[in-house]
mmCIF file of C-alpha atoms in Angstrom:
data_model
loop_
_atom_site.group_PDB
_atom_site.id
_atom_site.type_symbol
_atom_site.label_atom_id
_atom_site.label_comp_id
_atom_site.label_asym_id
_atom_site.label_seq_id
_atom_site.Cartn_x
_atom_site.Cartn_y
_atom_site.Cartn_z
ATOM 1 C CA MET K 78 17.788 -21.590 -1.710
ATOM 2 C CA LEU K 79 17.897 -24.604 0.412
ATOM 3 C CA VAL K 80 15.279 -25.248 3.084
ATOM 4 C CA LYS K 81 15.478 -27.619 6.089
ATOM 5 C CA VAL K 82 12.989 -30.415 5.894
ATOM 6 C CA THR K 83 12.258 -33.468 7.996
ATOM 7 C CA VAL K 84 10.766 -36.881 6.998
ATOM 8 C CA GLY K 85 7.161 -36.348 7.639
ATOM 9 C CA SER K 86 5.726 -39.580 6.607
ATOM 10 C CA LEU K 87 6.416 -42.789 4.646
ATOM 11 C CA GLY K 88 3.498 -44.530 3.166
ATOM 12 C CA LEU K 89 2.104 -46.461 0.229
ATOM 13 C CA ASP K 90 0.447 -44.748 -2.720
ATOM 14 C CA ARG K 91 -2.980 -46.440 -2.748
ATOM 15 C CA ASN K 92 -3.047 -46.437 -6.643
ATOM 16 C CA ASP K 93 -0.321 -48.902 -7.093
ATOM 17 C CA ASP K 94 1.313 -49.856 -3.864
ATOM 18 C CA THR K 95 4.429 -47.719 -4.569
ATOM 19 C CA PRO K 96 6.074 -46.325 -1.429
ATOM 20 C CA VAL K 97 6.148 -42.667 -1.121
ATOM 21 C CA MET K 98 8.349 -40.655 1.203
ATOM 22 C CA VAL K 99 6.971 -37.125 2.072
ATOM 23 C CA LEU K 100 9.308 -34.340 3.343
ATOM 24 C CA HIS K 101 7.931 -31.531 5.322
ATOM 25 C CA GLU K 102 9.385 -28.185 5.458
ATOM 26 C CA GLU K 103 10.501 -27.448 9.041
ATOM 27 C CA GLU K 104 9.393 -23.874 9.255
ATOM 28 C CA GLY K 105 6.495 -23.825 6.959
ATOM 29 C CA GLU K 106 3.624 -25.855 5.438
ATOM 30 C CA ARG K 107 5.139 -26.934 2.180
ATOM 31 C CA ILE K 108 6.050 -30.582 1.431
ATOM 32 C CA LEU K 109 7.954 -32.685 -1.151
ATOM 33 C CA PRO K 110 6.536 -36.206 -1.937
ATOM 34 C CA ILE K 111 8.960 -38.525 -3.722
ATOM 35 C CA TRP K 112 8.027 -41.935 -4.902
ATOM 36 C CA ILE K 113 10.808 -44.469 -3.972
ATOM 37 C CA GLY K 114 11.627 -48.188 -4.255
ATOM 38 C CA PRO K 115 10.435 -50.816 -1.653
ATOM 39 C CA ASN K 116 13.948 -51.517 -0.387
ATOM 40 C CA GLU K 117 14.918 -48.032 0.141
ATOM 41 C CA ALA K 118 11.562 -47.384 1.833
ATOM 42 C CA GLY K 119 12.342 -50.251 4.185
ATOM 43 C CA ALA K 120 15.772 -48.906 5.100
ATOM 44 C CA ILE K 121 14.148 -45.625 5.961
ATOM 45 C CA ALA K 122 11.241 -47.240 7.806
ATOM 46 C CA ILE K 123 13.563 -49.208 10.020
ATOM 47 C CA GLN K 124 15.558 -46.143 10.980
ATOM 48 C CA LEU K 125 12.268 -44.191 11.719
ATOM 49 C CA ALA K 126 11.013 -47.009 13.865
ATOM 50 C CA ASP K 127 14.364 -47.090 15.751
ATOM 51 C CA LYS K 128 14.629 -50.798 15.174
ATOM 52 C CA VAL K 129 17.832 -52.723 15.597
ATOM 53 C CA VAL K 130 18.642 -55.396 13.016
ATOM 54 C CA LYS K 131 21.064 -58.068 13.801
ATOM 55 C CA ARG K 132 23.393 -57.667 10.868
ATOM 56 C CA PRO K 133 24.485 -54.431 9.350
ATOM 57 C CA MET K 134 22.167 -53.366 6.443
ATOM 58 C CA THR K 135 23.612 -51.759 3.417
ATOM 59 C CA HIS K 136 22.982 -48.150 4.708
ATOM 60 C CA ASP K 137 24.387 -49.053 8.105
ATOM 61 C CA LEU K 138 27.543 -50.358 6.411
ATOM 62 C CA LEU K 139 27.896 -47.130 4.566
ATOM 63 C CA VAL K 140 27.713 -45.156 7.680
ATOM 64 C CA THR K 141 30.281 -47.404 9.292
ATOM 65 C CA ILE K 142 32.656 -46.864 6.250
ATOM 66 C CA ILE K 143 32.289 -43.073 6.523
ATOM 67 C CA LYS K 144 33.165 -43.245 10.354
ATOM 68 C CA ALA K 145 36.082 -45.703 9.670
ATOM 69 C CA PHE K 146 37.704 -43.037 7.524
ATOM 70 C CA GLY K 147 37.207 -40.584 10.236
ATOM 71 C CA GLY K 148 34.652 -38.567 8.245
ATOM 72 C CA GLU K 149 31.031 -37.580 8.535
ATOM 73 C CA LEU K 150 28.028 -36.874 6.416
ATOM 74 C CA THR K 151 27.366 -33.284 7.251
ATOM 75 C CA LYS K 152 24.195 -32.727 5.240
ATOM 76 C CA ILE K 153 22.297 -33.891 2.156
ATOM 77 C CA ALA K 154 20.545 -31.716 -0.331
ATOM 78 C CA ILE K 155 17.757 -32.593 -2.805
ATOM 79 C CA ASP K 156 18.509 -29.898 -5.248
ATOM 80 C CA ARG K 157 16.923 -30.511 -8.562
ATOM 81 C CA ARG K 158 14.358 -32.356 -10.595
ATOM 82 C CA ASP K 159 14.684 -33.381 -14.200
ATOM 83 C CA GLU K 160 11.847 -34.896 -16.031
ATOM 84 C CA GLY K 161 10.221 -36.452 -12.892
ATOM 85 C CA THR K 162 13.634 -37.714 -11.377
ATOM 86 C CA TYR K 163 14.916 -35.963 -8.233
ATOM 87 C CA PHE K 164 18.526 -35.502 -7.739
ATOM 88 C CA ALA K 165 20.369 -35.262 -4.495
ATOM 89 C CA GLU K 166 23.877 -34.715 -3.205
ATOM 90 C CA LEU K 167 25.728 -36.031 -0.139
ATOM 91 C CA PHE K 168 28.074 -33.735 1.648
ATOM 92 C CA LEU K 169 30.973 -35.789 3.144
ATOM 93 C CA GLY K 170 34.323 -35.317 4.447
ATOM 94 C CA HIS K 171 36.625 -34.565 7.350
ATOM 95 C CA ASP K 172 38.951 -31.732 8.178
ATOM 96 C CA GLU K 173 41.337 -32.422 5.452
ATOM 97 C CA ARG K 174 39.080 -33.294 2.703
ATOM 98 C CA ARG K 175 35.502 -32.430 1.639
ATOM 99 C CA PHE K 176 33.622 -33.780 -1.329
ATOM 100 C CA THR K 177 30.105 -34.280 -2.604
ATOM 101 C CA LEU K 178 28.525 -37.413 -4.199
ATOM 102 C CA ASP K 179 25.627 -37.528 -6.644
ATOM 103 C CA ALA K 180 22.933 -39.809 -4.985
ATOM 104 C CA ARG K 181 19.235 -40.683 -5.075
ATOM 105 C CA PRO K 182 17.124 -38.943 -2.655
ATOM 106 C CA SER K 183 16.087 -42.170 -0.939
ATOM 107 C CA ASP K 184 19.644 -43.240 -0.203
ATOM 108 C CA SER K 185 20.449 -39.748 0.946
ATOM 109 C CA VAL K 186 17.466 -39.656 3.358
ATOM 110 C CA ALA K 187 18.265 -43.054 4.601
ATOM 111 C CA LEU K 188 21.772 -42.025 5.421
ATOM 112 C CA ALA K 189 20.966 -38.747 6.866
ATOM 113 C CA LEU K 190 18.412 -40.404 9.340
ATOM 114 C CA ARG K 191 21.253 -42.597 10.557
ATOM 115 C CA THR K 192 23.766 -39.940 11.079
ATOM 116 C CA GLY K 193 21.591 -37.069 12.077
ATOM 117 C CA ALA K 194 22.778 -34.894 9.095
ATOM 118 C CA GLU K 195 20.512 -32.009 7.910
ATOM 119 C CA ILE K 196 18.086 -32.678 5.121
ATOM 120 C CA LEU K 197 17.731 -29.814 2.899
ATOM 121 C CA VAL K 198 15.604 -29.332 -0.266
ATOM 122 C CA ALA K 199 15.735 -26.608 -3.005
ATOM 123 C CA GLU K 200 12.865 -24.281 -2.128
ATOM 124 C CA ASP K 201 11.575 -24.375 -5.645
ATOM 125 C CA LEU K 202 10.917 -28.093 -5.422
ATOM 126 C CA LEU K 203 8.529 -27.705 -2.510
ATOM 127 C CA ILE K 204 4.834 -27.626 -3.130
ATOM 128 C CA THR K 205 1.753 -27.005 -1.307
ATOM 129 C CA ARG K 206 -0.261 -29.889 0.021
ATOM 130 C CA GLU K 207 -3.206 -29.070 -2.363
ATOM 131 C CA ALA K 208 -0.930 -29.381 -5.379
ATOM 132 C CA VAL K 209 0.160 -32.895 -4.643
ATOM 133 C CA ARG K 210 -2.008 -34.737 -6.966
ATOM 134 C CA GLY K 211 -0.640 -33.426 -10.196
ATOM 135 C CA SER K 212 3.030 -33.741 -9.431
ATOM 136 C CA ARG K 213 4.310 -37.301 -9.183
ATOM 137 C CA GLY K 214 8.069 -37.274 -9.125
ATOM 138 C CA THR K 215 10.210 -40.234 -8.483
ATOM 139 C CA ASP K 216 13.603 -41.424 -7.001
ATOM 140 C CA PRO K 217 13.518 -43.241 -9.417
ATOM 141 C CA MET Q 296 42.234 -71.478 4.412
ATOM 142 C CA LEU Q 297 40.961 -68.594 2.297
ATOM 143 C CA VAL Q 298 40.697 -69.158 -1.456
ATOM 144 C CA SER Q 299 39.940 -66.778 -4.219
ATOM 145 C CA VAL Q 300 36.441 -67.154 -5.731
ATOM 146 C CA ARG Q 301 34.260 -65.466 -8.281
ATOM 147 C CA VAL Q 302 30.542 -65.013 -8.692
ATOM 148 C CA LYS Q 303 29.442 -67.874 -10.910
ATOM 149 C CA ARG Q 304 25.887 -66.963 -11.202
ATOM 150 C CA LEU Q 305 22.766 -65.530 -9.521
ATOM 151 C CA GLY Q 306 20.008 -67.944 -9.105
ATOM 152 C CA LEU Q 307 16.510 -68.224 -7.717
ATOM 153 C CA ASP Q 308 15.456 -70.997 -5.272
ATOM 154 C CA PRO Q 309 12.237 -72.099 -6.661
ATOM 155 C CA ARG Q 310 11.027 -73.385 -3.322
ATOM 156 C CA THR Q 311 11.343 -70.123 -1.375
ATOM 157 C CA HIS Q 312 11.449 -67.557 -4.268
ATOM 158 C CA THR Q 313 14.604 -66.261 -2.676
ATOM 159 C CA PRO Q 314 17.754 -65.062 -4.675
ATOM 160 C CA VAL Q 315 20.815 -67.145 -4.255
ATOM 161 C CA VAL Q 316 24.311 -65.931 -5.323
ATOM 162 C CA VAL Q 317 26.683 -68.765 -6.073
ATOM 163 C CA LEU Q 318 30.475 -68.438 -5.538
ATOM 164 C CA GLY Q 319 32.967 -70.781 -7.028
ATOM 165 C CA ARG Q 320 36.343 -71.348 -8.538
ATOM 166 C CA GLU Q 321 37.712 -72.237 -12.072
ATOM 167 C CA ASP Q 322 38.237 -75.892 -12.576
ATOM 168 C CA ASP Q 323 36.523 -76.778 -9.395
ATOM 169 C CA GLU Q 324 33.049 -78.076 -9.407
ATOM 170 C CA ARG Q 325 32.472 -77.062 -5.774
ATOM 171 C CA GLU Q 326 30.325 -74.097 -5.062
ATOM 172 C CA PHE Q 327 29.130 -71.828 -2.156
ATOM 173 C CA PRO Q 328 25.601 -70.735 -2.539
ATOM 174 C CA ILE Q 329 24.426 -67.873 -0.280
ATOM 175 C CA TRP Q 330 20.672 -67.035 0.096
ATOM 176 C CA ILE Q 331 20.287 -63.258 -0.068
ATOM 177 C CA GLY Q 332 17.616 -60.533 -0.338
ATOM 178 C CA PRO Q 333 16.070 -59.209 -3.523
ATOM 179 C CA ALA Q 334 17.675 -55.760 -3.317
ATOM 180 C CA GLU Q 335 21.055 -57.164 -2.897
ATOM 181 C CA ALA Q 336 20.400 -59.548 -5.794
ATOM 182 C CA ALA Q 337 19.294 -56.616 -7.971
ATOM 183 C CA SER Q 338 22.408 -54.763 -7.161
ATOM 184 C CA ILE Q 339 24.631 -57.828 -7.983
ATOM 185 C CA GLY Q 340 22.580 -58.694 -11.036
ATOM 186 C CA VAL Q 341 23.017 -55.327 -12.728
ATOM 187 C CA ARG Q 342 26.808 -55.678 -12.372
ATOM 188 C CA LEU Q 343 26.928 -59.335 -13.503
ATOM 189 C CA ALA Q 344 24.839 -58.373 -16.696
ATOM 190 C CA GLY Q 345 27.270 -55.554 -17.421
ATOM 191 C CA LYS Q 346 24.432 -53.020 -17.344
ATOM 192 C CA SER Q 347 24.215 -49.908 -15.427
ATOM 193 C CA PHE Q 348 21.422 -48.284 -13.767
ATOM 194 C CA PRO Q 349 20.775 -44.462 -14.670
ATOM 195 C CA ARG Q 350 21.137 -43.395 -11.128
ATOM 196 C CA PRO Q 351 23.684 -44.576 -8.508
ATOM 197 C CA LEU Q 352 22.594 -47.538 -6.488
ATOM 198 C CA THR Q 353 23.498 -47.793 -2.806
ATOM 199 C CA HIS Q 354 26.496 -50.033 -3.613
ATOM 200 C CA ASP Q 355 27.707 -47.388 -6.095
ATOM 201 C CA LEU Q 356 27.591 -44.843 -3.333
ATOM 202 C CA MET Q 357 29.573 -47.168 -1.177
ATOM 203 C CA VAL Q 358 32.443 -47.399 -3.687
ATOM 204 C CA GLY Q 359 32.141 -43.598 -4.344
ATOM 205 C CA VAL Q 360 32.480 -42.825 -0.618
ATOM 206 C CA ILE Q 361 35.597 -45.136 -0.280
ATOM 207 C CA ALA Q 362 37.193 -43.477 -3.303
ATOM 208 C CA GLY Q 363 36.116 -40.009 -2.084
ATOM 209 C CA PHE Q 364 38.070 -40.455 1.210
ATOM 210 C CA GLY Q 365 41.124 -41.562 -0.785
ATOM 211 C CA GLY Q 366 40.715 -45.255 0.008
ATOM 212 C CA SER Q 367 40.066 -48.376 -1.897
ATOM 213 C CA LEU Q 368 38.378 -51.713 -1.397
ATOM 214 C CA THR Q 369 41.154 -54.274 -1.891
ATOM 215 C CA ARG Q 370 39.404 -57.537 -0.829
ATOM 216 C CA VAL Q 371 36.317 -58.967 0.711
ATOM 217 C CA ALA Q 372 36.515 -62.191 2.797
ATOM 218 C CA ILE Q 373 33.573 -64.386 3.379
ATOM 219 C CA ASP Q 374 35.137 -66.318 6.143
ATOM 220 C CA ARG Q 375 32.841 -67.183 9.080
ATOM 221 C CA VAL Q 376 29.619 -68.708 10.015
ATOM 222 C CA GLU Q 377 27.939 -67.975 13.315
ATOM 223 C CA ARG Q 378 24.717 -69.603 14.232
ATOM 224 C CA GLY Q 379 23.774 -70.223 10.652
ATOM 225 C CA THR Q 380 24.528 -66.606 9.477
ATOM 226 C CA ILE Q 381 27.399 -66.065 7.170
ATOM 227 C CA HIS Q 382 29.621 -63.129 7.956
ATOM 228 C CA ALA Q 383 32.074 -61.298 5.857
ATOM 229 C CA LYS Q 384 34.746 -58.601 6.066
ATOM 230 C CA LEU Q 385 35.533 -55.652 3.958
ATOM 231 C CA CYS Q 386 39.143 -54.965 3.627
ATOM 232 C CA LEU Q 387 39.677 -51.205 3.102
ATOM 233 C CA GLU Q 388 43.029 -49.569 2.410
ATOM 234 C CA ARG Q 389 44.096 -46.008 2.708
ATOM 235 C CA GLU Q 390 47.581 -44.522 2.870
ATOM 236 C CA GLY Q 391 49.083 -47.902 3.584
ATOM 237 C CA ARG Q 392 46.805 -48.603 6.516
ATOM 238 C CA ILE Q 393 44.198 -51.504 6.458
ATOM 239 C CA LEU Q 394 40.636 -51.189 7.946
ATOM 240 C CA THR Q 395 38.676 -54.346 8.459
ATOM 241 C CA LEU Q 396 34.846 -53.909 8.635
ATOM 242 C CA ASP Q 397 32.138 -56.342 9.388
ATOM 243 C CA ALA Q 398 29.604 -56.806 6.635
ATOM 244 C CA ARG Q 399 26.933 -59.088 5.172
ATOM 245 C CA PRO Q 400 28.210 -61.315 2.321
ATOM 246 C CA SER Q 401 25.851 -59.721 -0.242
ATOM 247 C CA ASP Q 402 26.824 -56.168 0.401
ATOM 248 C CA SER Q 403 30.550 -57.352 0.220
ATOM 249 C CA ILE Q 404 30.001 -59.063 -3.124
ATOM 250 C CA ALA Q 405 28.081 -56.131 -4.659
ATOM 251 C CA ALA Q 406 30.809 -53.662 -3.639
ATOM 252 C CA ALA Q 407 33.647 -56.031 -4.710
ATOM 253 C CA LEU Q 408 32.132 -56.277 -8.015
ATOM 254 C CA ARG Q 409 31.991 -52.635 -8.583
ATOM 255 C CA ALA Q 410 35.463 -52.001 -7.007
ATOM 256 C CA GLY Q 411 37.158 -54.908 -8.812
ATOM 257 C CA ALA Q 412 38.182 -56.270 -5.397
ATOM 258 C CA GLU Q 413 39.222 -59.898 -4.784
ATOM 259 C CA ILE Q 414 36.609 -62.138 -3.190
ATOM 260 C CA VAL Q 415 38.000 -64.819 -0.890
ATOM 261 C CA VAL Q 416 36.121 -67.529 1.064
ATOM 262 C CA ASN Q 417 36.897 -70.104 3.692
ATOM 263 C CA ASP Q 418 37.741 -73.230 1.640
ATOM 264 C CA GLU Q 419 35.652 -75.383 3.977
ATOM 265 C CA PHE Q 420 32.413 -73.404 2.718
ATOM 266 C CA LEU Q 421 32.759 -74.792 -0.811
ATOM 267 C CA ALA Q 422 30.883 -78.081 -1.557
ATOM 268 C CA PRO Q 423 29.544 -80.206 -4.426
ATOM 269 C CA PRO Q 424 26.408 -78.386 -5.811
ATOM 270 C CA SER Q 425 23.258 -79.603 -3.991
ATOM 271 C CA VAL Q 426 20.507 -77.264 -4.647
ATOM 272 C CA GLU Q 427 18.456 -76.830 -8.033
ATOM 273 C CA LEU Q 428 18.257 -73.250 -8.808
ATOM 274 C CA LEU Q 429 16.462 -71.401 -11.592
ATOM 275 C CA PRO Q 430 18.174 -68.485 -13.379
ATOM 276 C CA TRP Q 431 17.556 -65.312 -11.484
ATOM 277 C CA ASP Q 432 15.151 -63.212 -13.354
ATOM 278 C CA GLU Q 433 14.663 -59.722 -12.078
ATOM 279 C CA GLU Q 434 11.071 -59.412 -13.010
ATOM 280 C CA ALA Q 435 9.946 -62.540 -11.335
ATOM 281 C CA ALA Q 436 11.879 -61.795 -8.239
ATOM 282 C CA ARG Q 437 10.586 -58.318 -7.864
ATOM 283 C CA SER Q 438 7.442 -58.853 -5.910
ATOM 284 C CA ARG Q 439 6.772 -55.315 -4.852
ATOM 285 C CA PRO Q 440 5.885 -56.271 -1.372
ATOM 286 C CA GLY Q 441 5.292 -52.831 -0.103
ATOM 287 C CA LEU Q 442 6.497 -51.981 3.444
ATOM 288 C CA GLU Q 443 4.685 -54.666 5.094
ATOM 289 C CA GLY Q 444 6.474 -57.496 3.080
ATOM 290 C CA TRP Q 445 9.914 -55.989 3.404
ATOM 291 C CA THR Q 446 12.310 -58.209 5.362
ATOM 292 C CA VAL Q 447 15.944 -58.104 6.324
ATOM 293 C CA ALA Q 448 17.858 -60.811 4.523
ATOM 294 C CA GLU Q 449 19.805 -63.027 7.099
ATOM 295 C CA GLU Q 450 22.148 -64.386 4.584
ATOM 296 C CA SER Q 451 22.472 -67.975 5.212
ATOM 297 C CA ALA Q 452 23.659 -71.149 3.571
ATOM 298 C CA GLU Q 453 20.980 -73.936 3.261
ATOM 299 C CA GLU Q 454 23.191 -76.451 4.936
ATOM 300 C CA SER Q 455 25.310 -74.521 7.278
ATOM 301 C CA PRO Q 456 28.864 -75.008 6.111
ATOM 302 C CA GLY Q 457 29.807 -75.575 9.822
ATOM 303 C CA GLU Q 458 30.848 -73.157 12.279
ATOM 304 C CA ALA Q 459 34.323 -71.695 11.278
ATOM 305 C CA GLU Q 460 36.105 -70.067 14.086
ATOM 306 C CA ASP Q 461 37.217 -66.484 13.991
ATOM 307 C CA THR Q 462 40.836 -67.063 14.599
ATOM 308 C CA GLY Q 463 41.303 -63.482 15.204
ATOM 309 C CA GLU Q 464 43.786 -63.114 12.336
ATOM 310 C CA SER Q 465 42.598 -60.531 9.772
ATOM 311 C CA PRO Q 466 41.822 -61.948 6.374
ATOM 312 C CA CYS Q 467 42.808 -58.713 4.836
ATOM 313 C CA SER Q 468 46.589 -58.984 4.947
#
C-alpha cells in the first residue's frame, strides 16, 4: 500500500558528509531516510528554500518540457528497495496518454516539489525513527 | 550563422577546477569551450565514455519524458550570449509541430548526446583554442561539497564570444 509523505528534512550524514533526504509519513510517525548525491540534494534544497535561480536548472527544464507537451506529473511513488537501492516511478501524462517512468527517488522528489505532485512511499519501506541507524539505503 | 558541431572533449580548467565542455567541427581547429557544473559534466562524461550508469540520470529522464509524450529532440542550438551567460534552445518535435524551449548549454548537450540530436552553434562563437585544459577526470572533479558548497553553474565562456542578438528567428527549423 502506498502512503503519502512529505520531505521532512534534508541534511548531511555526519559520518561522511553524504546528503540524506528524510521523508515523513503525513498521517503517522514513520520515516524513510534515503542517502542521495550532492547535486540532487542541491536541486531539492533550492526548491525547499523557494529560491529563484537565473537560468533553468535541469529539473526546472524537465518540468518545462512536461508542460510544453501539455502534460503533468500527477504523482511519484518510491515503491521498492533492492539491495540498498531505492526505486521510484514517475506518473506522467495528459488526457490522451498516461505513462510511467523508472526513476531515482531524488530526481522524483526534486520534480514532485516543483509541480506539487503527491509523493508516495510503499508502506513496507517506512521505518520507525528508532530503527534508522541500521538501515542505510541509497538513491544511489 | 548556425553550424553543426560535436562534443570534442570534456576538460578541466586547472585554475578553477571547473569542468569545461569543448565543442568543435571536423577539419576546423576552432573550438567553443563552455564552463559548466560538475553534475552536468558527469552526465556528459558518462555518455562520451560510452558507459551507462545503473540507474537513470536526470538527463536520461528528460529523454524518456520526451519520448513518453510521443515527441523527439531533433536539435539543440547554442545560439546566444547575454551578459556573459550562454543561452541555448531545445528543439522538440511532436506530430509535425516544433516547440522551442530555453535551456542551459550543458543540459542541452547532455540531452542531445542521449537523443542523437544535432548540436548547432552560432559560428561566431568558434575561435582558435586559447585555454589549456586537463582531461576531465571524474574522481578529481568530484569534490563532495555537501550542501553548502553546491552552486548553480552559470555556464559562461571565458572570453565572452560577444553578444549575439536574438534575431527572433527560431533556430529549430
